[in-house]
PDB file of C-alpha atoms in Angstrom:
ATOM      1  CA  UNK A   1      50.368 -83.367  13.207  1.00  0.00           C
ATOM      2  CA  UNK A   2      46.941 -84.452  11.894  1.00  0.00           C
ATOM      3  CA  UNK A   3      44.307 -84.907  14.506  1.00  0.00           C
ATOM      4  CA  UNK A   4      42.122 -87.996  14.124  1.00  0.00           C
ATOM      5  CA  UNK A   5      38.418 -87.596  14.780  1.00  0.00           C
ATOM      6  CA  UNK A   6      37.369 -88.924  18.155  1.00  0.00           C
ATOM      7  CA  UNK A   7      34.913 -91.807  18.358  1.00  0.00           C
ATOM      8  CA  UNK A   8      32.470 -89.713  20.376  1.00  0.00           C
ATOM      9  CA  UNK A   9      31.435 -86.271  19.128  1.00  0.00           C
ATOM     10  CA  UNK A  10      31.785 -83.336  21.471  1.00  0.00           C
ATOM     11  CA  UNK A  11      28.654 -83.021  23.636  1.00  0.00           C
ATOM     12  CA  UNK A  12      26.269 -80.285  22.570  1.00  0.00           C
ATOM     13  CA  UNK A  13      25.217 -79.593  26.162  1.00  0.00           C
ATOM     14  CA  UNK A  14      27.556 -79.336  29.137  1.00  0.00           C
ATOM     15  CA  UNK A  15      26.818 -78.335  32.734  1.00  0.00           C
ATOM     16  CA  UNK A  16      28.371 -74.938  31.944  1.00  0.00           C
ATOM     17  CA  UNK A  17      26.306 -74.273  28.806  1.00  0.00           C
ATOM     18  CA  UNK A  18      22.997 -75.922  29.744  1.00  0.00           C
ATOM     19  CA  UNK A  19      20.091 -73.554  30.323  1.00  0.00           C
ATOM     20  CA  UNK A  20      16.684 -75.043  31.195  1.00  0.00           C
ATOM     21  CA  UNK A  21      14.901 -72.161  29.412  1.00  0.00           C
ATOM     22  CA  UNK A  22      16.717 -72.972  26.169  1.00  0.00           C
ATOM     23  CA  UNK A  23      16.680 -76.775  26.454  1.00  0.00           C
ATOM     24  CA  UNK A  24      15.604 -78.605  23.294  1.00  0.00           C
ATOM     25  CA  UNK A  25      13.544 -80.954  25.471  1.00  0.00           C
ATOM     26  CA  UNK A  26      11.615 -78.080  27.026  1.00  0.00           C
ATOM     27  CA  UNK A  27      11.072 -76.405  23.653  1.00  0.00           C
ATOM     28  CA  UNK A  28       9.767 -79.616  22.064  1.00  0.00           C
ATOM     29  CA  UNK A  29       7.476 -80.303  25.048  1.00  0.00           C
ATOM     30  CA  UNK A  30       6.142 -76.729  25.026  1.00  0.00           C
ATOM     31  CA  UNK A  31       5.398 -76.819  21.291  1.00  0.00           C
ATOM     32  CA  UNK A  32       3.804 -80.265  21.623  1.00  0.00           C
ATOM     33  CA  UNK A  33       1.511 -79.133  24.456  1.00  0.00           C
ATOM     34  CA  UNK A  34       0.475 -76.012  22.520  1.00  0.00           C
ATOM     35  CA  UNK A  35      -0.201 -78.001  19.329  1.00  0.00           C
ATOM     36  CA  UNK A  36      -2.366 -80.463  21.239  1.00  0.00           C
ATOM     37  CA  UNK A  37      -4.277 -77.683  23.023  1.00  0.00           C
ATOM     38  CA  UNK A  38      -4.874 -75.824  19.752  1.00  0.00           C
ATOM     39  CA  UNK A  39      -6.042 -79.014  18.002  1.00  0.00           C
ATOM     40  CA  UNK A  40      -8.388 -79.651  20.942  1.00  0.00           C
ATOM     41  CA  UNK A  41      -9.815 -76.128  20.526  1.00  0.00           C
ATOM     42  CA  UNK A  42     -10.239 -76.533  16.770  1.00  0.00           C
ATOM     43  CA  UNK A  43     -11.927 -79.913  17.173  1.00  0.00           C
ATOM     44  CA  UNK A  44     -14.269 -78.409  19.771  1.00  0.00           C
ATOM     45  CA  UNK A  45     -15.165 -75.626  17.289  1.00  0.00           C
ATOM     46  CA  UNK A  46     -15.975 -78.366  14.750  1.00  0.00           C
ATOM     47  CA  UNK A  47     -18.213 -80.094  17.303  1.00  0.00           C
ATOM     48  CA  UNK A  48     -16.123 -83.269  17.183  1.00  0.00           C
ATOM     49  CA  UNK A  49     -16.885 -84.210  20.782  1.00  0.00           C
ATOM     50  CA  UNK A  50     -13.456 -85.757  21.379  1.00  0.00           C
ATOM     51  CA  UNK A  51      -9.981 -84.563  22.285  1.00  0.00           C
ATOM     52  CA  UNK A  52      -6.854 -84.827  20.157  1.00  0.00           C
ATOM     53  CA  UNK A  53      -5.610 -87.596  22.475  1.00  0.00           C
ATOM     54  CA  UNK A  54      -8.829 -89.560  21.913  1.00  0.00           C
ATOM     55  CA  UNK A  55      -8.554 -88.948  18.174  1.00  0.00           C
ATOM     56  CA  UNK A  56      -4.987 -90.311  18.237  1.00  0.00           C
ATOM     57  CA  UNK A  57      -6.202 -93.549  19.838  1.00  0.00           C
ATOM     58  CA  UNK A  58      -9.155 -93.749  17.450  1.00  0.00           C
ATOM     59  CA  UNK A  59      -6.806 -93.296  14.467  1.00  0.00           C
ATOM     60  CA  UNK A  60      -4.411 -96.011  15.697  1.00  0.00           C
ATOM     61  CA  UNK A  61      -7.298 -98.464  15.888  1.00  0.00           C
ATOM     62  CA  UNK A  62      -8.844 -97.340  12.568  1.00  0.00           C
ATOM     63  CA  UNK A  63      -5.514 -97.564  10.700  1.00  0.00           C
ATOM     64  CA  UNK A  64      -4.791-101.043  12.087  1.00  0.00           C
ATOM     65  CA  UNK A  65      -1.763 -99.901  14.111  1.00  0.00           C
ATOM     66  CA  UNK A  66      -3.218-101.469  17.261  1.00  0.00           C
ATOM     67  CA  UNK A  67      -6.165-103.750  17.929  1.00  0.00           C
ATOM     68  CA  UNK A  68      -5.846-104.335  21.686  1.00  0.00           C
ATOM     69  CA  UNK A  69      -5.464-102.144  24.734  1.00  0.00           C
ATOM     70  CA  UNK A  70      -1.975-103.542  25.372  1.00  0.00           C
ATOM     71  CA  UNK A  71      -0.833-102.630  21.850  1.00  0.00           C
ATOM     72  CA  UNK A  72      -2.241 -99.133  22.267  1.00  0.00           C
ATOM     73  CA  UNK A  73      -0.458 -98.696  25.596  1.00  0.00           C
ATOM     74  CA  UNK A  74       2.859 -99.579  23.974  1.00  0.00           C
ATOM     75  CA  UNK A  75       2.383 -97.436  20.862  1.00  0.00           C
ATOM     76  CA  UNK A  76       0.877 -94.399  22.613  1.00  0.00           C
ATOM     77  CA  UNK A  77       3.019 -94.632  25.776  1.00  0.00           C
ATOM     78  CA  UNK A  78       0.001 -94.696  28.098  1.00  0.00           C
ATOM     79  CA  UNK A  79      -0.335 -96.660  31.308  1.00  0.00           C
ATOM     80  CA  UNK A  80      -3.053 -99.317  31.367  1.00  0.00           C
ATOM     81  CA  UNK A  81      -5.364 -97.347  33.695  1.00  0.00           C
ATOM     82  CA  UNK A  82      -5.277 -94.235  31.510  1.00  0.00           C
ATOM     83  CA  UNK A  83      -5.829 -96.291  28.374  1.00  0.00           C
ATOM     84  CA  UNK A  84      -8.787 -98.124  29.925  1.00  0.00           C
ATOM     85  CA  UNK A  85     -10.427 -94.789  30.801  1.00  0.00           C
ATOM     86  CA  UNK A  86      -9.718 -93.461  27.284  1.00  0.00           C
ATOM     87  CA  UNK A  87     -11.253 -96.557  25.682  1.00  0.00           C
ATOM     88  CA  UNK A  88     -14.251 -96.352  28.046  1.00  0.00           C
ATOM     89  CA  UNK A  89     -14.893 -92.776  26.860  1.00  0.00           C
ATOM     90  CA  UNK A  90     -14.573 -93.718  23.185  1.00  0.00           C
ATOM     91  CA  UNK A  91     -16.903 -96.683  23.703  1.00  0.00           C
ATOM     92  CA  UNK A  92     -19.467 -94.542  25.584  1.00  0.00           C
ATOM     93  CA  UNK A  93     -19.472 -92.149  22.612  1.00  0.00           C
ATOM     94  CA  UNK A  94     -20.172 -95.061  20.259  1.00  0.00           C
ATOM     95  CA  UNK A  95     -16.872 -94.643  18.391  1.00  0.00           C
ATOM     96  CA  UNK A  96     -15.307 -98.017  19.222  1.00  0.00           C
ATOM     97  CA  UNK A  97     -16.450-101.388  20.513  1.00  0.00           C
ATOM     98  CA  UNK A  98     -14.689-104.100  22.468  1.00  0.00           C
ATOM     99  CA  UNK A  99     -15.005-107.585  21.005  1.00  0.00           C
ATOM    100  CA  UNK A 100     -14.044-110.729  22.914  1.00  0.00           C
ATOM    101  CA  UNK A 101     -11.838-113.129  21.019  1.00  0.00           C
ATOM    102  CA  UNK A 102     -13.658-116.483  20.728  1.00  0.00           C
ATOM    103  CA  UNK A 103     -10.633-118.813  21.180  1.00  0.00           C
ATOM    104  CA  UNK A 104      -9.252-116.809  24.131  1.00  0.00           C
ATOM    105  CA  UNK A 105     -11.928-114.810  25.946  1.00  0.00           C
ATOM    106  CA  UNK A 106      -9.253-112.924  27.887  1.00  0.00           C
ATOM    107  CA  UNK A 107      -8.208-111.145  24.678  1.00  0.00           C
ATOM    108  CA  UNK A 108     -10.412-108.173  23.846  1.00  0.00           C
ATOM    109  CA  UNK A 109     -10.053-106.734  20.360  1.00  0.00           C
ATOM    110  CA  UNK A 110     -10.944-103.140  19.582  1.00  0.00           C
ATOM    111  CA  UNK A 111     -12.962-102.152  16.537  1.00  0.00           C
ATOM    112  CA  UNK A 112     -13.953 -98.753  15.210  1.00  0.00           C
ATOM    113  CA  UNK A 113     -17.690 -98.324  14.665  1.00  0.00           C
ATOM    114  CA  UNK A 114     -19.167 -96.670  11.581  1.00  0.00           C
ATOM    115  CA  UNK A 115     -19.662 -93.501  13.640  1.00  0.00           C
ATOM    116  CA  UNK A 116     -16.007 -93.686  14.689  1.00  0.00           C
ATOM    117  CA  UNK A 117     -14.838 -94.106  11.091  1.00  0.00           C
ATOM    118  CA  UNK A 118     -16.945 -91.163   9.954  1.00  0.00           C
ATOM    119  CA  UNK A 119     -15.541 -88.946  12.731  1.00  0.00           C
ATOM    120  CA  UNK A 120     -11.958 -90.136  12.213  1.00  0.00           C
ATOM    121  CA  UNK A 121     -12.171 -89.166   8.516  1.00  0.00           C
ATOM    122  CA  UNK A 122     -13.701 -85.762   9.375  1.00  0.00           C
ATOM    123  CA  UNK A 123     -10.959 -84.580  11.747  1.00  0.00           C
ATOM    124  CA  UNK A 124      -7.743 -84.181   9.703  1.00  0.00           C
ATOM    125  CA  UNK A 125      -8.672 -80.595   8.666  1.00  0.00           C
ATOM    126  CA  UNK A 126      -8.484 -79.557  12.352  1.00  0.00           C
ATOM    127  CA  UNK A 127      -4.920 -80.840  12.671  1.00  0.00           C
ATOM    128  CA  UNK A 128      -3.958 -79.436   9.268  1.00  0.00           C
ATOM    129  CA  UNK A 129      -5.268 -75.965  10.161  1.00  0.00           C
ATOM    130  CA  UNK A 130      -3.360 -75.918  13.470  1.00  0.00           C
ATOM    131  CA  UNK A 131      -0.134 -77.323  11.996  1.00  0.00           C
ATOM    132  CA  UNK A 132      -0.181 -74.772   9.177  1.00  0.00           C
ATOM    133  CA  UNK A 133      -0.683 -71.963  11.710  1.00  0.00           C
ATOM    134  CA  UNK A 134       2.263 -73.181  13.807  1.00  0.00           C
ATOM    135  CA  UNK A 135       4.440 -73.609  10.697  1.00  0.00           C
ATOM    136  CA  UNK A 136       3.659 -70.135   9.317  1.00  0.00           C
ATOM    137  CA  UNK A 137       6.791 -68.708   7.690  1.00  0.00           C
ATOM    138  CA  UNK A 138       8.463 -72.101   7.189  1.00  0.00           C
ATOM    139  CA  UNK A 139       9.426 -73.200   3.700  1.00  0.00           C
ATOM    140  CA  UNK A 140       8.810 -76.744   2.451  1.00  0.00           C
ATOM    141  CA  UNK A 141      12.553 -77.331   2.754  1.00  0.00           C
ATOM    142  CA  UNK A 142      12.616 -76.100   6.357  1.00  0.00           C
ATOM    143  CA  UNK A 143       9.698 -78.362   7.220  1.00  0.00           C
ATOM    144  CA  UNK A 144      11.521 -81.336   5.690  1.00  0.00           C
ATOM    145  CA  UNK A 145      14.646 -80.388   7.641  1.00  0.00           C
ATOM    146  CA  UNK A 146      12.696 -80.035  10.911  1.00  0.00           C
ATOM    147  CA  UNK A 147      11.098 -83.450  10.392  1.00  0.00           C
ATOM    148  CA  UNK A 148      14.519 -84.935   9.611  1.00  0.00           C
ATOM    149  CA  UNK A 149      15.980 -83.462  12.810  1.00  0.00           C
ATOM    150  CA  UNK A 150      13.092 -84.756  14.927  1.00  0.00           C
ATOM    151  CA  UNK A 151      13.297 -88.198  13.329  1.00  0.00           C
ATOM    152  CA  UNK A 152      17.044 -88.298  14.051  1.00  0.00           C
ATOM    153  CA  UNK A 153      16.258 -87.499  17.690  1.00  0.00           C
ATOM    154  CA  UNK A 154      13.678 -90.341  17.707  1.00  0.00           C
ATOM    155  CA  UNK A 155      16.285 -92.780  16.399  1.00  0.00           C
ATOM    156  CA  UNK A 156      18.894 -91.543  18.882  1.00  0.00           C
ATOM    157  CA  UNK A 157      16.333 -92.013  21.651  1.00  0.00           C
ATOM    158  CA  UNK A 158      15.540 -95.552  20.568  1.00  0.00           C
ATOM    159  CA  UNK A 159      11.971 -94.784  19.470  1.00  0.00           C
ATOM    160  CA  UNK A 160      10.870 -97.378  16.947  1.00  0.00           C
ATOM    161  CA  UNK A 161       7.141 -96.690  16.637  1.00  0.00           C
TER     162      UNK A 161
END
């Protein structure tokens, strides 16, 4: 008798086989935290004066991915209070400016200043150095495979940005 494939694949984790120490979620979170901390350290060594989280927001604005606080909150998964404080810091450092929209003064657009653009262009080497250190021993094929796996997890999790 031929067995037909079931509609749902067998679960990879079960209550009997799940181990918090070996959870993919924990491993991804741990690696993510370490990457961010190491990028922060490298950017501090460069005298950047901002954190990797601030750089991420600066890049989103500079690349045109978001031009308002609300758009940034959605794309970066920040709450409005945290984003306001982040934008305040970037503005105090002269890296961004808030510009009121003339037709609707309630809408505040975000723009990167010349100083912000110069800094944003200067920082990729910090991330590249840290990523290469964390990927030591990986082949180009393994990196492509890792990125494919993570992107499949993003799709499965409904992440569209």
